[in-house]
Structures are given as structure tokens and as C-alpha cells.
Amino acid sequence: MSNPPVALITGSTSGIGLAVAHGFAKAGYAVMLNGLGSQAQIDDARSQVGAHGGEVDFHPADLSQADQIEAMVRATEARFGQIDVLVNNAGIQHTARIEDFPIEKWNAVIAINLTAAFHAQRLALPGMQARGRGRIINIASVHGLVASVEKSAYVAAKHGILGLTKVCALENAESGITCNAICPGWVLTPLVQKQIDARAEREGLSNADAERALLVEKQPSLRFTRPEDIAGTAVFLCSPAADNITGTTITLDGGWTAR
Ligand code: NAD
């Protein structure tokens, strides 16, 4: 029996990354998880994803550190033999006006949301090139396409990762490797819950009213995109039907960027 294909998914202890890990495990992939969190959260993610029957491992790389990203890529190759799919998903947010934006927060958002994807790609690409096949998916955001106030670092990182996606696609266009980005609108994850909590506090709203305010402002469908919708899109991008889709973005934003 041949070995299963292998997916390395960054930031997969929570939210969208965890759902993407479920999606690939269900589709028969061996999965390398990564992310921060308590031991209980990590153990829980491992056992949830492992319940689909395939092999699962976890690497604790802090993606703000290039040497730890290298260790994660090498550990994945050593554990499972190769990396067929790399999903650069980990991300953080910080909100403040530019003149008030703490420099260390700027550096952290750019490091985790953009530079980490560059490092993971540069380290995973040679193996993919040697095998003549690979899939790279960068989880960007509607904020790669449009801006919002108080998100300078996030918007800059997400616009940057769309550029990185296109360059990677062009450099590997004839090598059997595709590189694409997924741009979600609002997805109800811990990253967004923090913004709902801040809005509820600032405007004296209930959680439900703060959620609605967030959606009314940006997302015409008035519903959150589900993490499993992102997972389904990522798995699709690795299917034969997507073999000639490269250098593009798929937007799941309930109409956010249509207006
Ligand atoms: P989340 O906070 O639920 O998960 C983020 C993941 O990244 C976690 O596993 C966390 O441990 C990991 N992470 C953070 N810093 C890390 C570090 N230094 N090293 C390793 N891992 C680290 O957030 P989410 O909403 O699931 O976001 C996932 C991705 O989707 C992010 O890139 C985010 O920008 C993007 N996104 C989210 C939304 C949304 O509405 N939630 C919308 C558009 C794009």
C-alpha cells in the first residue's frame, strides 16, 4: 500500500487551521499540526484529527522564529517522508491606529502572518520541486484585497501574502506545484471573538448584538463563513480539478468585497 499524502498545516490548534486539519484528515492525508496553546488544547486537537483514522503529529514551532519553522518542515519530512500540501494558516491580529500601533505588535503580525509563510514555502519547495508535485495554500483574508481602519499590520501582511502567492505560482508554474490563497471574510473563531468582545465592551452591546454589528458593517450575507467552508475549499484546491488553478485567490466573504 502506498503512503498517504501529507499535509502540514500551520496554526492548526484552533479555528480555521483546526477545521482545515479535519478536512485533510478526512480526505485521507497524514497531518502535521502546529500551533500554540495549552497541552490540553494540543492533545485535544491531535485526538480530534486522529479520529478520522489517519496519522497525526504535532510540531510546536513558534512561527515568529525562522529556525523553528525550519525544524517544523524538517520534522514533517522526517516523520512522514515528504510534504505534499503546505497550508500557511497561522495568524494574529492587533488593532490600533497607525500613530498608536506598538512597534512590537507590528513586527509580530508581519512575522507570523507574512514572513512565516515565506520561510515555510522556501523550505518546503525544494522537496516539492524534486517530486514534481505540490500544493501550497496561503490563508489570507478579505484584508488582502481591501482595508479596514486600525488594522495596518494585518492588512499589510495580508496584501503581502497575496503578492507572495503570485510570485510562488509563477516561479513554479511548470513544475507541478500550485500556490493559491483563500480570502475569508468574517469567520467566528477565537481571533474574531476577541474583536466581538472588544466591540461589546466599547459600545455596551450584548455578544449577539456585537456579532450582528460586525456582520452588518462588512458582510452582506449577514452570516459568518464556517471554518469547514475554508477546509472544503482547501481540499478542493488539492484535487485534480484544481490542477491548473494557480496564483489566484478564492474569496469566501458573503459579498464583503463585492461592494
Ligand atoms: P485563531 O486565533 O483561532 O487561530 C490561529 C492559530 O494560529 C492558532 O492555532 C494559534 O496557535 C496559531 N498561532 C498564532 N501565533 C502563532 C505562532 N507564533 N506560532 C505558531 N502558531 C501560532 O484564528 P483563525 O481565525 O482561525 O485564523 C486563522 C487564519 O485565518 C489567520 O491567518 C487569519 O488571519 C485568517 N483569517 C481569519 C478570519 C476570521 O474571520 N477568523 C478571516 C480572514 C482570515
PDB file of C-alpha atoms and ligand atoms in Angstrom:
ATOM      1  CA  MET A   1       0.000   0.000   0.000  1.00  0.00           C
ATOM      2  CA  SER A   2       1.381   3.456  -0.883  1.00  0.00           C
ATOM      3  CA  ASN A   3       1.871   6.048   1.821  1.00  0.00           C
ATOM      4  CA  PRO A   4      -0.896   8.611   2.295  1.00  0.00           C
ATOM      5  CA  PRO A   5      -0.286  12.178   1.064  1.00  0.00           C
ATOM      6  CA  VAL A   6       0.961  14.570   3.731  1.00  0.00           C
ATOM      7  CA  ALA A   7      -0.378  17.990   4.761  1.00  0.00           C
ATOM      8  CA  LEU A   8       1.479  20.426   7.018  1.00  0.00           C
ATOM      9  CA  ILE A   9      -0.976  22.971   8.405  1.00  0.00           C
ATOM     10  CA  THR A  10       0.304  25.866  10.496  1.00  0.00           C
ATOM     11  CA  GLY A  11      -1.799  27.316  13.302  1.00  0.00           C
ATOM     12  CA  SER A  12      -3.977  24.215  13.438  1.00  0.00           C
ATOM     13  CA  THR A  13      -4.638  24.031  17.191  1.00  0.00           C
ATOM     14  CA  SER A  14      -7.642  26.339  16.808  1.00  0.00           C
ATOM     15  CA  GLY A  15     -10.191  27.926  14.479  1.00  0.00           C
ATOM     16  CA  ILE A  16      -9.746  27.705  10.717  1.00  0.00           C
ATOM     17  CA  GLY A  17      -6.482  25.723  10.867  1.00  0.00           C
ATOM     18  CA  LEU A  18      -8.060  23.019  13.025  1.00  0.00           C
ATOM     19  CA  ALA A  19     -11.007  22.758  10.609  1.00  0.00           C
ATOM     20  CA  VAL A  20      -8.577  22.527   7.669  1.00  0.00           C
ATOM     21  CA  ALA A  21      -6.725  19.744   9.504  1.00  0.00           C
ATOM     22  CA  HIS A  22     -10.026  17.880   9.906  1.00  0.00           C
ATOM     23  CA  GLY A  23     -10.705  18.364   6.190  1.00  0.00           C
ATOM     24  CA  PHE A  24      -7.369  16.896   5.094  1.00  0.00           C
ATOM     25  CA  ALA A  25      -7.506  14.047   7.628  1.00  0.00           C
ATOM     26  CA  LYS A  26     -10.995  13.136   6.383  1.00  0.00           C
ATOM     27  CA  ALA A  27      -9.657  13.217   2.822  1.00  0.00           C
ATOM     28  CA  GLY A  28      -7.040  10.588   3.756  1.00  0.00           C
ATOM     29  CA  TYR A  29      -3.986  12.750   4.409  1.00  0.00           C
ATOM     30  CA  ALA A  30      -1.430  12.296   7.164  1.00  0.00           C
ATOM     31  CA  VAL A  31      -1.445  15.617   9.007  1.00  0.00           C
ATOM     32  CA  MET A  32       1.250  17.594  10.829  1.00  0.00           C
ATOM     33  CA  LEU A  33      -0.400  20.019  13.208  1.00  0.00           C
ATOM     34  CA  ASN A  34       1.263  23.140  14.578  1.00  0.00           C
ATOM     35  CA  GLY A  35       0.267  25.994  16.824  1.00  0.00           C
ATOM     36  CA  LEU A  36       0.293  27.467  20.268  1.00  0.00           C
ATOM     37  CA  GLY A  37      -1.988  26.543  23.138  1.00  0.00           C
ATOM     38  CA  SER A  38      -2.170  24.565  26.336  1.00  0.00           C
ATOM     39  CA  GLN A  39      -1.122  20.913  26.393  1.00  0.00           C
ATOM     40  CA  ALA A  40      -4.810  20.023  26.810  1.00  0.00           C
ATOM     41  CA  GLN A  41      -5.748  22.009  23.672  1.00  0.00           C
ATOM     42  CA  ILE A  42      -2.940  20.365  21.689  1.00  0.00           C
ATOM     43  CA  ASP A  43      -3.871  16.868  22.910  1.00  0.00           C
ATOM     44  CA  ASP A  44      -7.498  17.567  22.056  1.00  0.00           C
ATOM     45  CA  ALA A  45      -6.620  18.743  18.523  1.00  0.00           C
ATOM     46  CA  ARG A  46      -4.454  15.645  17.996  1.00  0.00           C
ATOM     47  CA  SER A  47      -7.130  13.249  19.126  1.00  0.00           C
ATOM     48  CA  GLN A  48      -9.940  15.016  17.192  1.00  0.00           C
ATOM     49  CA  VAL A  49      -7.959  14.982  13.944  1.00  0.00           C
ATOM     50  CA  GLY A  50      -6.644  11.465  14.602  1.00  0.00           C
ATOM     51  CA  ALA A  51     -10.228  10.227  14.970  1.00  0.00           C
ATOM     52  CA  HIS A  52     -10.539  10.281  11.162  1.00  0.00           C
ATOM     53  CA  GLY A  53      -8.224   7.253  11.159  1.00  0.00           C
ATOM     54  CA  GLY A  54      -5.025   8.639   9.629  1.00  0.00           C
ATOM     55  CA  GLU A  55      -1.677   9.543  11.137  1.00  0.00           C
ATOM     56  CA  VAL A  56      -1.346  12.827  13.005  1.00  0.00           C
ATOM     57  CA  ASP A  57       1.596  14.516  14.632  1.00  0.00           C
ATOM     58  CA  PHE A  58       2.205  17.928  16.179  1.00  0.00           C
ATOM     59  CA  HIS A  59       5.145  20.336  15.961  1.00  0.00           C
ATOM     60  CA  PRO A  60       5.339  23.204  18.470  1.00  0.00           C
ATOM     61  CA  ALA A  61       7.240  25.697  16.261  1.00  0.00           C
ATOM     62  CA  ASP A  62       6.770  29.337  17.167  1.00  0.00           C
ATOM     63  CA  LEU A  63       6.342  30.754  13.675  1.00  0.00           C
ATOM     64  CA  SER A  64       7.891  34.082  14.581  1.00  0.00           C
ATOM     65  CA  GLN A  65      11.240  32.204  14.646  1.00  0.00           C
ATOM     66  CA  ALA A  66      12.816  31.145  11.318  1.00  0.00           C
ATOM     67  CA  ASP A  67      14.881  28.347  12.909  1.00  0.00           C
ATOM     68  CA  GLN A  68      11.757  26.827  14.457  1.00  0.00           C
ATOM     69  CA  ILE A  69       9.968  26.915  11.081  1.00  0.00           C
ATOM     70  CA  GLU A  70      12.913  25.054   9.577  1.00  0.00           C
ATOM     71  CA  ALA A  71      12.736  22.481  12.385  1.00  0.00           C
ATOM     72  CA  MET A  72       8.985  22.027  11.717  1.00  0.00           C
ATOM     73  CA  VAL A  73       9.434  21.474   7.981  1.00  0.00           C
ATOM     74  CA  ARG A  74      12.325  19.041   8.521  1.00  0.00           C
ATOM     75  CA  ALA A  75      10.427  17.175  11.263  1.00  0.00           C
ATOM     76  CA  THR A  76       7.424  16.778   8.949  1.00  0.00           C
ATOM     77  CA  GLU A  77       9.623  15.378   6.169  1.00  0.00           C
ATOM     78  CA  ALA A  78      11.383  13.070   8.633  1.00  0.00           C
ATOM     79  CA  ARG A  79       8.124  11.842  10.193  1.00  0.00           C
ATOM     80  CA  PHE A  80       6.036  11.358   7.040  1.00  0.00           C
ATOM     81  CA  GLY A  81       8.611  11.245   4.201  1.00  0.00           C
ATOM     82  CA  GLN A  82       7.505  14.365   2.297  1.00  0.00           C
ATOM     83  CA  ILE A  83       5.200  17.384   2.293  1.00  0.00           C
ATOM     84  CA  ASP A  84       2.528  17.265  -0.404  1.00  0.00           C
ATOM     85  CA  VAL A  85       0.412  20.138   0.896  1.00  0.00           C
ATOM     86  CA  LEU A  86       1.540  23.174   2.876  1.00  0.00           C
ATOM     87  CA  VAL A  87      -1.190  25.345   4.359  1.00  0.00           C
ATOM     88  CA  ASN A  88       0.134  28.608   5.781  1.00  0.00           C
ATOM     89  CA  ASN A  89      -2.708  29.447   8.112  1.00  0.00           C
ATOM     90  CA  ALA A  90      -1.361  30.778  11.429  1.00  0.00           C
ATOM     91  CA  GLY A  91      -2.212  34.389  12.048  1.00  0.00           C
ATOM     92  CA  ILE A  92      -2.674  37.002  14.735  1.00  0.00           C
ATOM     93  CA  GLN A  93      -4.403  40.353  14.849  1.00  0.00           C
ATOM     94  CA  HIS A  94      -3.794  43.619  16.650  1.00  0.00           C
ATOM     95  CA  THR A  95      -5.958  46.696  16.281  1.00  0.00           C
ATOM     96  CA  ALA A  96      -4.817  50.291  16.795  1.00  0.00           C
ATOM     97  CA  ARG A  97      -4.483  53.425  14.696  1.00  0.00           C
ATOM     98  CA  ILE A  98      -1.135  53.743  12.907  1.00  0.00           C
ATOM     99  CA  GLU A  99       0.123  56.523  15.176  1.00  0.00           C
ATOM    100  CA  ASP A 100      -0.623  54.358  18.237  1.00  0.00           C
ATOM    101  CA  PHE A 101       0.422  50.970  16.800  1.00  0.00           C
ATOM    102  CA  PRO A 102       3.011  49.345  19.093  1.00  0.00           C
ATOM    103  CA  ILE A 103       6.173  48.534  17.108  1.00  0.00           C
ATOM    104  CA  GLU A 104       6.472  45.064  18.672  1.00  0.00           C
ATOM    105  CA  LYS A 105       2.881  44.280  17.606  1.00  0.00           C
ATOM    106  CA  TRP A 106       3.630  45.420  14.046  1.00  0.00           C
ATOM    107  CA  ASN A 107       6.694  43.179  13.961  1.00  0.00           C
ATOM    108  CA  ALA A 108       4.800  40.188  15.386  1.00  0.00           C
ATOM    109  CA  VAL A 109       1.866  40.485  12.967  1.00  0.00           C
ATOM    110  CA  ILE A 110       4.190  40.769   9.955  1.00  0.00           C
ATOM    111  CA  ALA A 111       6.384  37.895  11.226  1.00  0.00           C
ATOM    112  CA  ILE A 112       3.557  35.422  11.860  1.00  0.00           C
ATOM    113  CA  ASN A 113       1.087  36.420   9.103  1.00  0.00           C
ATOM    114  CA  LEU A 114       3.600  37.010   6.289  1.00  0.00           C
ATOM    115  CA  THR A 115       7.262  36.174   6.918  1.00  0.00           C
ATOM    116  CA  ALA A 116       6.448  32.718   8.333  1.00  0.00           C
ATOM    117  CA  ALA A 117       4.736  31.799   5.053  1.00  0.00           C
ATOM    118  CA  PHE A 118       7.844  32.877   3.113  1.00  0.00           C
ATOM    119  CA  HIS A 119      10.053  30.670   5.311  1.00  0.00           C
ATOM    120  CA  ALA A 120       7.728  27.651   5.150  1.00  0.00           C
ATOM    121  CA  GLN A 121       7.461  27.975   1.371  1.00  0.00           C
ATOM    122  CA  ARG A 122      11.201  28.388   0.793  1.00  0.00           C
ATOM    123  CA  LEU A 123      11.876  25.310   2.935  1.00  0.00           C
ATOM    124  CA  ALA A 124       9.099  23.073   1.556  1.00  0.00           C
ATOM    125  CA  LEU A 125       9.523  23.974  -2.130  1.00  0.00           C
ATOM    126  CA  PRO A 126      12.748  22.045  -2.899  1.00  0.00           C
ATOM    127  CA  GLY A 127      11.145  18.724  -1.867  1.00  0.00           C
ATOM    128  CA  MET A 128       8.036  19.502  -3.935  1.00  0.00           C
ATOM    129  CA  GLN A 129      10.188  20.518  -6.911  1.00  0.00           C
ATOM    130  CA  ALA A 130      12.196  17.289  -6.678  1.00  0.00           C
ATOM    131  CA  ARG A 131       8.948  15.266  -6.783  1.00  0.00           C
ATOM    132  CA  GLY A 132       7.327  17.462  -9.472  1.00  0.00           C
ATOM    133  CA  ARG A 133       4.207  17.977  -7.384  1.00  0.00           C
ATOM    134  CA  GLY A 134       2.974  20.125  -4.524  1.00  0.00           C
ATOM    135  CA  ARG A 135       0.158  22.310  -3.295  1.00  0.00           C
ATOM    136  CA  ILE A 136       0.650  25.499  -1.292  1.00  0.00           C
ATOM    137  CA  ILE A 137      -2.344  27.292   0.172  1.00  0.00           C
ATOM    138  CA  ASN A 138      -1.978  30.606   1.954  1.00  0.00           C
ATOM    139  CA  ILE A 139      -4.855  31.593   4.199  1.00  0.00           C
ATOM    140  CA  ALA A 140      -5.033  35.309   3.518  1.00  0.00           C
ATOM    141  CA  SER A 141      -8.167  37.377   4.148  1.00  0.00           C
ATOM    142  CA  VAL A 142     -10.517  39.874   2.573  1.00  0.00           C
ATOM    143  CA  HIS A 143      -7.980  42.191   4.175  1.00  0.00           C
ATOM    144  CA  GLY A 144      -5.599  41.074   1.414  1.00  0.00           C
ATOM    145  CA  LEU A 145      -7.975  42.780  -1.028  1.00  0.00           C
ATOM    146  CA  VAL A 146      -9.467  45.704   0.875  1.00  0.00           C
ATOM    147  CA  ALA A 147      -8.616  47.586   4.055  1.00  0.00           C
ATOM    148  CA  SER A 148     -10.239  48.429   7.378  1.00  0.00           C
ATOM    149  CA  VAL A 149      -9.193  51.072   9.880  1.00  0.00           C
ATOM    150  CA  GLU A 150      -6.954  50.125  12.819  1.00  0.00           C
ATOM    151  CA  LYS A 151      -5.562  47.012  11.078  1.00  0.00           C
ATOM    152  CA  SER A 152      -2.462  48.414   9.380  1.00  0.00           C
ATOM    153  CA  ALA A 153      -0.129  45.496  10.122  1.00  0.00           C
ATOM    154  CA  TYR A 154      -2.745  42.826   9.352  1.00  0.00           C
ATOM    155  CA  VAL A 155      -3.834  44.489   6.098  1.00  0.00           C
ATOM    156  CA  ALA A 156      -0.208  44.999   5.038  1.00  0.00           C
ATOM    157  CA  ALA A 157       0.636  41.350   5.832  1.00  0.00           C
ATOM    158  CA  LYS A 158      -2.442  40.019   4.033  1.00  0.00           C
ATOM    159  CA  HIS A 159      -1.857  42.191   0.942  1.00  0.00           C
ATOM    160  CA  GLY A 160       1.753  40.953   1.089  1.00  0.00           C
ATOM    161  CA  ILE A 161       0.821  37.291   1.222  1.00  0.00           C
ATOM    162  CA  LEU A 162      -1.280  37.656  -1.924  1.00  0.00           C
ATOM    163  CA  GLY A 163       1.829  39.001  -3.674  1.00  0.00           C
ATOM    164  CA  LEU A 164       3.929  36.143  -2.297  1.00  0.00           C
ATOM    165  CA  THR A 165       1.278  33.682  -3.555  1.00  0.00           C
ATOM    166  CA  LYS A 166       1.507  35.062  -7.106  1.00  0.00           C
ATOM    167  CA  VAL A 167       5.320  35.001  -7.187  1.00  0.00           C
ATOM    168  CA  CYS A 168       5.396  31.423  -5.882  1.00  0.00           C
ATOM    169  CA  ALA A 169       2.821  30.400  -8.506  1.00  0.00           C
ATOM    170  CA  LEU A 170       4.836  31.973 -11.342  1.00  0.00           C
ATOM    171  CA  GLU A 171       8.200  30.592 -10.205  1.00  0.00           C
ATOM    172  CA  ASN A 172       6.727  27.069 -10.096  1.00  0.00           C
ATOM    173  CA  ALA A 173       4.211  27.301 -12.931  1.00  0.00           C
ATOM    174  CA  GLU A 174       5.737  24.460 -14.942  1.00  0.00           C
ATOM    175  CA  SER A 175       6.789  22.287 -12.022  1.00  0.00           C
ATOM    176  CA  GLY A 176       3.518  20.622 -10.979  1.00  0.00           C
ATOM    177  CA  ILE A 177       3.239  22.901  -7.937  1.00  0.00           C
ATOM    178  CA  THR A 178       0.329  25.276  -7.456  1.00  0.00           C
ATOM    179  CA  CYS A 179       0.132  28.128  -4.981  1.00  0.00           C
ATOM    180  CA  ASN A 180      -3.150  29.842  -4.177  1.00  0.00           C
ATOM    181  CA  ALA A 181      -4.685  31.979  -1.466  1.00  0.00           C
ATOM    182  CA  ILE A 182      -8.010  31.727   0.305  1.00  0.00           C
ATOM    183  CA  CYS A 183      -9.572  35.000   1.443  1.00  0.00           C
ATOM    184  CA  PRO A 184     -12.195  34.538   4.149  1.00  0.00           C
ATOM    185  CA  GLY A 185     -14.463  37.300   5.382  1.00  0.00           C
ATOM    186  CA  TRP A 186     -15.676  37.053   8.990  1.00  0.00           C
ATOM    187  CA  VAL A 187     -15.310  33.525  10.410  1.00  0.00           C
ATOM    188  CA  LEU A 188     -16.351  33.034  14.033  1.00  0.00           C
ATOM    189  CA  THR A 189     -13.079  31.868  15.620  1.00  0.00           C
ATOM    190  CA  PRO A 190     -11.154  32.955  18.738  1.00  0.00           C
ATOM    191  CA  LEU A 191      -9.363  35.594  16.593  1.00  0.00           C
ATOM    192  CA  VAL A 192     -12.694  37.238  15.736  1.00  0.00           C
ATOM    193  CA  GLN A 193     -14.306  36.591  19.125  1.00  0.00           C
ATOM    194  CA  LYS A 194     -11.683  38.936  20.633  1.00  0.00           C
ATOM    195  CA  GLN A 195     -12.877  41.665  18.260  1.00  0.00           C
ATOM    196  CA  ILE A 196     -16.532  40.947  19.139  1.00  0.00           C
ATOM    197  CA  ASP A 197     -15.669  41.150  22.859  1.00  0.00           C
ATOM    198  CA  ALA A 198     -13.870  44.475  22.322  1.00  0.00           C
ATOM    199  CA  ARG A 199     -16.832  45.899  20.417  1.00  0.00           C
ATOM    200  CA  ALA A 200     -19.345  44.659  23.019  1.00  0.00           C
ATOM    201  CA  GLU A 201     -17.281  46.319  25.747  1.00  0.00           C
ATOM    202  CA  ARG A 202     -16.695  49.572  23.818  1.00  0.00           C
ATOM    203  CA  GLU A 203     -20.304  50.027  22.679  1.00  0.00           C
ATOM    204  CA  GLY A 204     -22.069  48.423  25.663  1.00  0.00           C
ATOM    205  CA  LEU A 205     -23.581  45.653  23.491  1.00  0.00           C
ATOM    206  CA  SER A 206     -24.501  42.039  24.186  1.00  0.00           C
ATOM    207  CA  ASN A 207     -22.386  39.386  22.435  1.00  0.00           C
ATOM    208  CA  ALA A 208     -25.220  38.738  19.947  1.00  0.00           C
ATOM    209  CA  ASP A 209     -25.637  42.447  19.133  1.00  0.00           C
ATOM    210  CA  ALA A 210     -21.871  42.910  18.760  1.00  0.00           C
ATOM    211  CA  GLU A 211     -21.759  39.933  16.353  1.00  0.00           C
ATOM    212  CA  ARG A 212     -24.587  41.417  14.332  1.00  0.00           C
ATOM    213  CA  ALA A 213     -22.932  44.856  14.270  1.00  0.00           C
ATOM    214  CA  LEU A 214     -19.753  43.300  12.886  1.00  0.00           C
ATOM    215  CA  LEU A 215     -21.663  41.481  10.124  1.00  0.00           C
ATOM    216  CA  VAL A 216     -23.935  44.400   9.188  1.00  0.00           C
ATOM    217  CA  GLU A 217     -20.919  46.641   8.750  1.00  0.00           C
ATOM    218  CA  LYS A 218     -18.998  44.341   6.353  1.00  0.00           C
ATOM    219  CA  GLN A 219     -20.571  41.023   5.355  1.00  0.00           C
ATOM    220  CA  PRO A 220     -23.779  41.357   3.261  1.00  0.00           C
ATOM    221  CA  SER A 221     -24.826  37.710   3.758  1.00  0.00           C
ATOM    222  CA  LEU A 222     -25.142  38.576   7.476  1.00  0.00           C
ATOM    223  CA  ARG A 223     -23.693  35.235   8.431  1.00  0.00           C
ATOM    224  CA  PHE A 224     -20.235  34.056   9.345  1.00  0.00           C
ATOM    225  CA  THR A 225     -18.265  31.908   6.915  1.00  0.00           C
ATOM    226  CA  ARG A 226     -17.843  28.480   8.542  1.00  0.00           C
ATOM    227  CA  PRO A 227     -14.336  27.142   9.226  1.00  0.00           C
ATOM    228  CA  GLU A 228     -15.359  23.941   7.435  1.00  0.00           C
ATOM    229  CA  ASP A 229     -16.132  26.001   4.292  1.00  0.00           C
ATOM    230  CA  ILE A 230     -12.486  27.091   4.270  1.00  0.00           C
ATOM    231  CA  ALA A 231     -11.448  23.454   4.788  1.00  0.00           C
ATOM    232  CA  GLY A 232     -13.576  22.295   1.842  1.00  0.00           C
ATOM    233  CA  THR A 233     -12.040  24.970  -0.378  1.00  0.00           C
ATOM    234  CA  ALA A 234      -8.509  23.983   0.657  1.00  0.00           C
ATOM    235  CA  VAL A 235      -9.173  20.290  -0.049  1.00  0.00           C
ATOM    236  CA  PHE A 236     -10.697  21.256  -3.416  1.00  0.00           C
ATOM    237  CA  LEU A 237      -7.519  23.200  -4.298  1.00  0.00           C
ATOM    238  CA  CYS A 238      -5.626  19.916  -3.867  1.00  0.00           C
ATOM    239  CA  SER A 239      -7.997  17.898  -6.073  1.00  0.00           C
ATOM    240  CA  PRO A 240      -7.317  17.071  -9.743  1.00  0.00           C
ATOM    241  CA  ALA A 241      -9.986  19.611 -10.801  1.00  0.00           C
ATOM    242  CA  ALA A 242      -7.703  22.347  -9.426  1.00  0.00           C
ATOM    243  CA  ASP A 243      -4.509  21.179 -11.145  1.00  0.00           C
ATOM    244  CA  ASN A 244      -4.382  24.310 -13.338  1.00  0.00           C
ATOM    245  CA  ILE A 245      -5.571  26.790 -10.706  1.00  0.00           C
ATOM    246  CA  THR A 246      -2.531  28.727  -9.546  1.00  0.00           C
ATOM    247  CA  GLY A 247      -1.623  32.238  -8.469  1.00  0.00           C
ATOM    248  CA  THR A 248      -5.191  33.134  -7.640  1.00  0.00           C
ATOM    249  CA  THR A 249      -7.422  33.856  -4.672  1.00  0.00           C
ATOM    250  CA  ILE A 250     -10.719  32.269  -3.697  1.00  0.00           C
ATOM    251  CA  THR A 251     -12.831  34.607  -1.613  1.00  0.00           C
ATOM    252  CA  LEU A 252     -15.407  33.324   0.916  1.00  0.00           C
ATOM    253  CA  ASP A 253     -16.740  36.586   2.260  1.00  0.00           C
ATOM    254  CA  GLY A 254     -20.548  36.637   1.929  1.00  0.00           C
ATOM    255  CA  GLY A 255     -20.239  39.552  -0.520  1.00  0.00           C
ATOM    256  CA  TRP A 256     -17.880  41.748   1.577  1.00  0.00           C
ATOM    257  CA  THR A 257     -15.614  42.647  -1.371  1.00  0.00           C
ATOM    258  CA  ALA A 258     -18.463  42.864  -3.925  1.00  0.00           C
ATOM    259  CA  ARG A 259     -19.446  46.359  -2.829  1.00  0.00           C
TER     260      ARG A 259
HETATM  261  P1  NAD B   1      -7.263  31.510  15.675  1.00  0.00           P
HETATM  262  O1  NAD B   1      -6.774  32.530  16.633  1.00  0.00           O
HETATM  263  O2  NAD B   1      -8.430  30.669  16.026  1.00  0.00           O
HETATM  264  O3  NAD B   1      -6.081  30.524  15.271  1.00  0.00           O
HETATM  265  C1  NAD B   1      -4.808  30.989  14.981  1.00  0.00           C
HETATM  266  C2  NAD B   1      -3.846  29.835  15.012  1.00  0.00           C
HETATM  267  O4  NAD B   1      -2.517  30.357  14.791  1.00  0.00           O
HETATM  268  C3  NAD B   1      -3.809  29.115  16.363  1.00  0.00           C
HETATM  269  O5  NAD B   1      -3.624  27.731  16.175  1.00  0.00           O
HETATM  270  C4  NAD B   1      -2.575  29.711  17.020  1.00  0.00           C
HETATM  271  O6  NAD B   1      -1.986  28.871  17.992  1.00  0.00           O
HETATM  272  C5  NAD B   1      -1.664  29.884  15.818  1.00  0.00           C
HETATM  273  N1  NAD B   1      -0.582  30.813  16.076  1.00  0.00           N
HETATM  274  C6  NAD B   1      -0.645  32.106  16.453  1.00  0.00           C
HETATM  275  N2  NAD B   1       0.590  32.587  16.652  1.00  0.00           N
HETATM  276  C7  NAD B   1       1.461  31.576  16.394  1.00  0.00           C
HETATM  277  C8  NAD B   1       2.865  31.435  16.435  1.00  0.00           C
HETATM  278  N3  NAD B   1       3.668  32.440  16.792  1.00  0.00           N
HETATM  279  N4  NAD B   1       3.403  30.244  16.126  1.00  0.00           N
HETATM  280  C9  NAD B   1       2.615  29.196  15.777  1.00  0.00           C
HETATM  281  N5  NAD B   1       1.280  29.274  15.708  1.00  0.00           N
HETATM  282  C10 NAD B   1       0.710  30.437  16.019  1.00  0.00           C
HETATM  283  O7  NAD B   1      -7.515  32.336  14.321  1.00  0.00           O
HETATM  284  P2  NAD B   1      -8.322  31.991  12.983  1.00  0.00           P
HETATM  285  O8  NAD B   1      -9.439  32.949  12.887  1.00  0.00           O
HETATM  286  O9  NAD B   1      -8.588  30.543  12.861  1.00  0.00           O
HETATM  287  O10 NAD B   1      -7.235  32.458  11.915  1.00  0.00           O
HETATM  288  C11 NAD B   1      -6.530  31.559  11.077  1.00  0.00           C
HETATM  289  C12 NAD B   1      -6.101  32.313   9.827  1.00  0.00           C
HETATM  290  O11 NAD B   1      -7.250  32.766   9.115  1.00  0.00           O
HETATM  291  C13 NAD B   1      -5.267  33.556  10.123  1.00  0.00           C
HETATM  292  O12 NAD B   1      -4.237  33.695   9.173  1.00  0.00           O
HETATM  293  C14 NAD B   1      -6.271  34.682   9.965  1.00  0.00           C
HETATM  294  O13 NAD B   1      -5.655  35.890   9.622  1.00  0.00           O
HETATM  295  C15 NAD B   1      -7.113  34.129   8.837  1.00  0.00           C
HETATM  296  N6  NAD B   1      -8.423  34.751   8.722  1.00  0.00           N
HETATM  297  C16 NAD B   1      -9.331  34.646   9.743  1.00  0.00           C
HETATM  298  C17 NAD B   1     -10.575  35.260   9.585  1.00  0.00           C
HETATM  299  C18 NAD B   1     -11.638  35.179  10.630  1.00  0.00           C
HETATM  300  O14 NAD B   1     -12.662  35.859  10.468  1.00  0.00           O
HETATM  301  N7  NAD B   1     -11.470  34.393  11.678  1.00  0.00           N
HETATM  302  C19 NAD B   1     -10.862  35.970   8.434  1.00  0.00           C
HETATM  303  C20 NAD B   1      -9.915  36.057   7.430  1.00  0.00           C
HETATM  304  C21 NAD B   1      -8.694  35.442   7.596  1.00  0.00           C
END
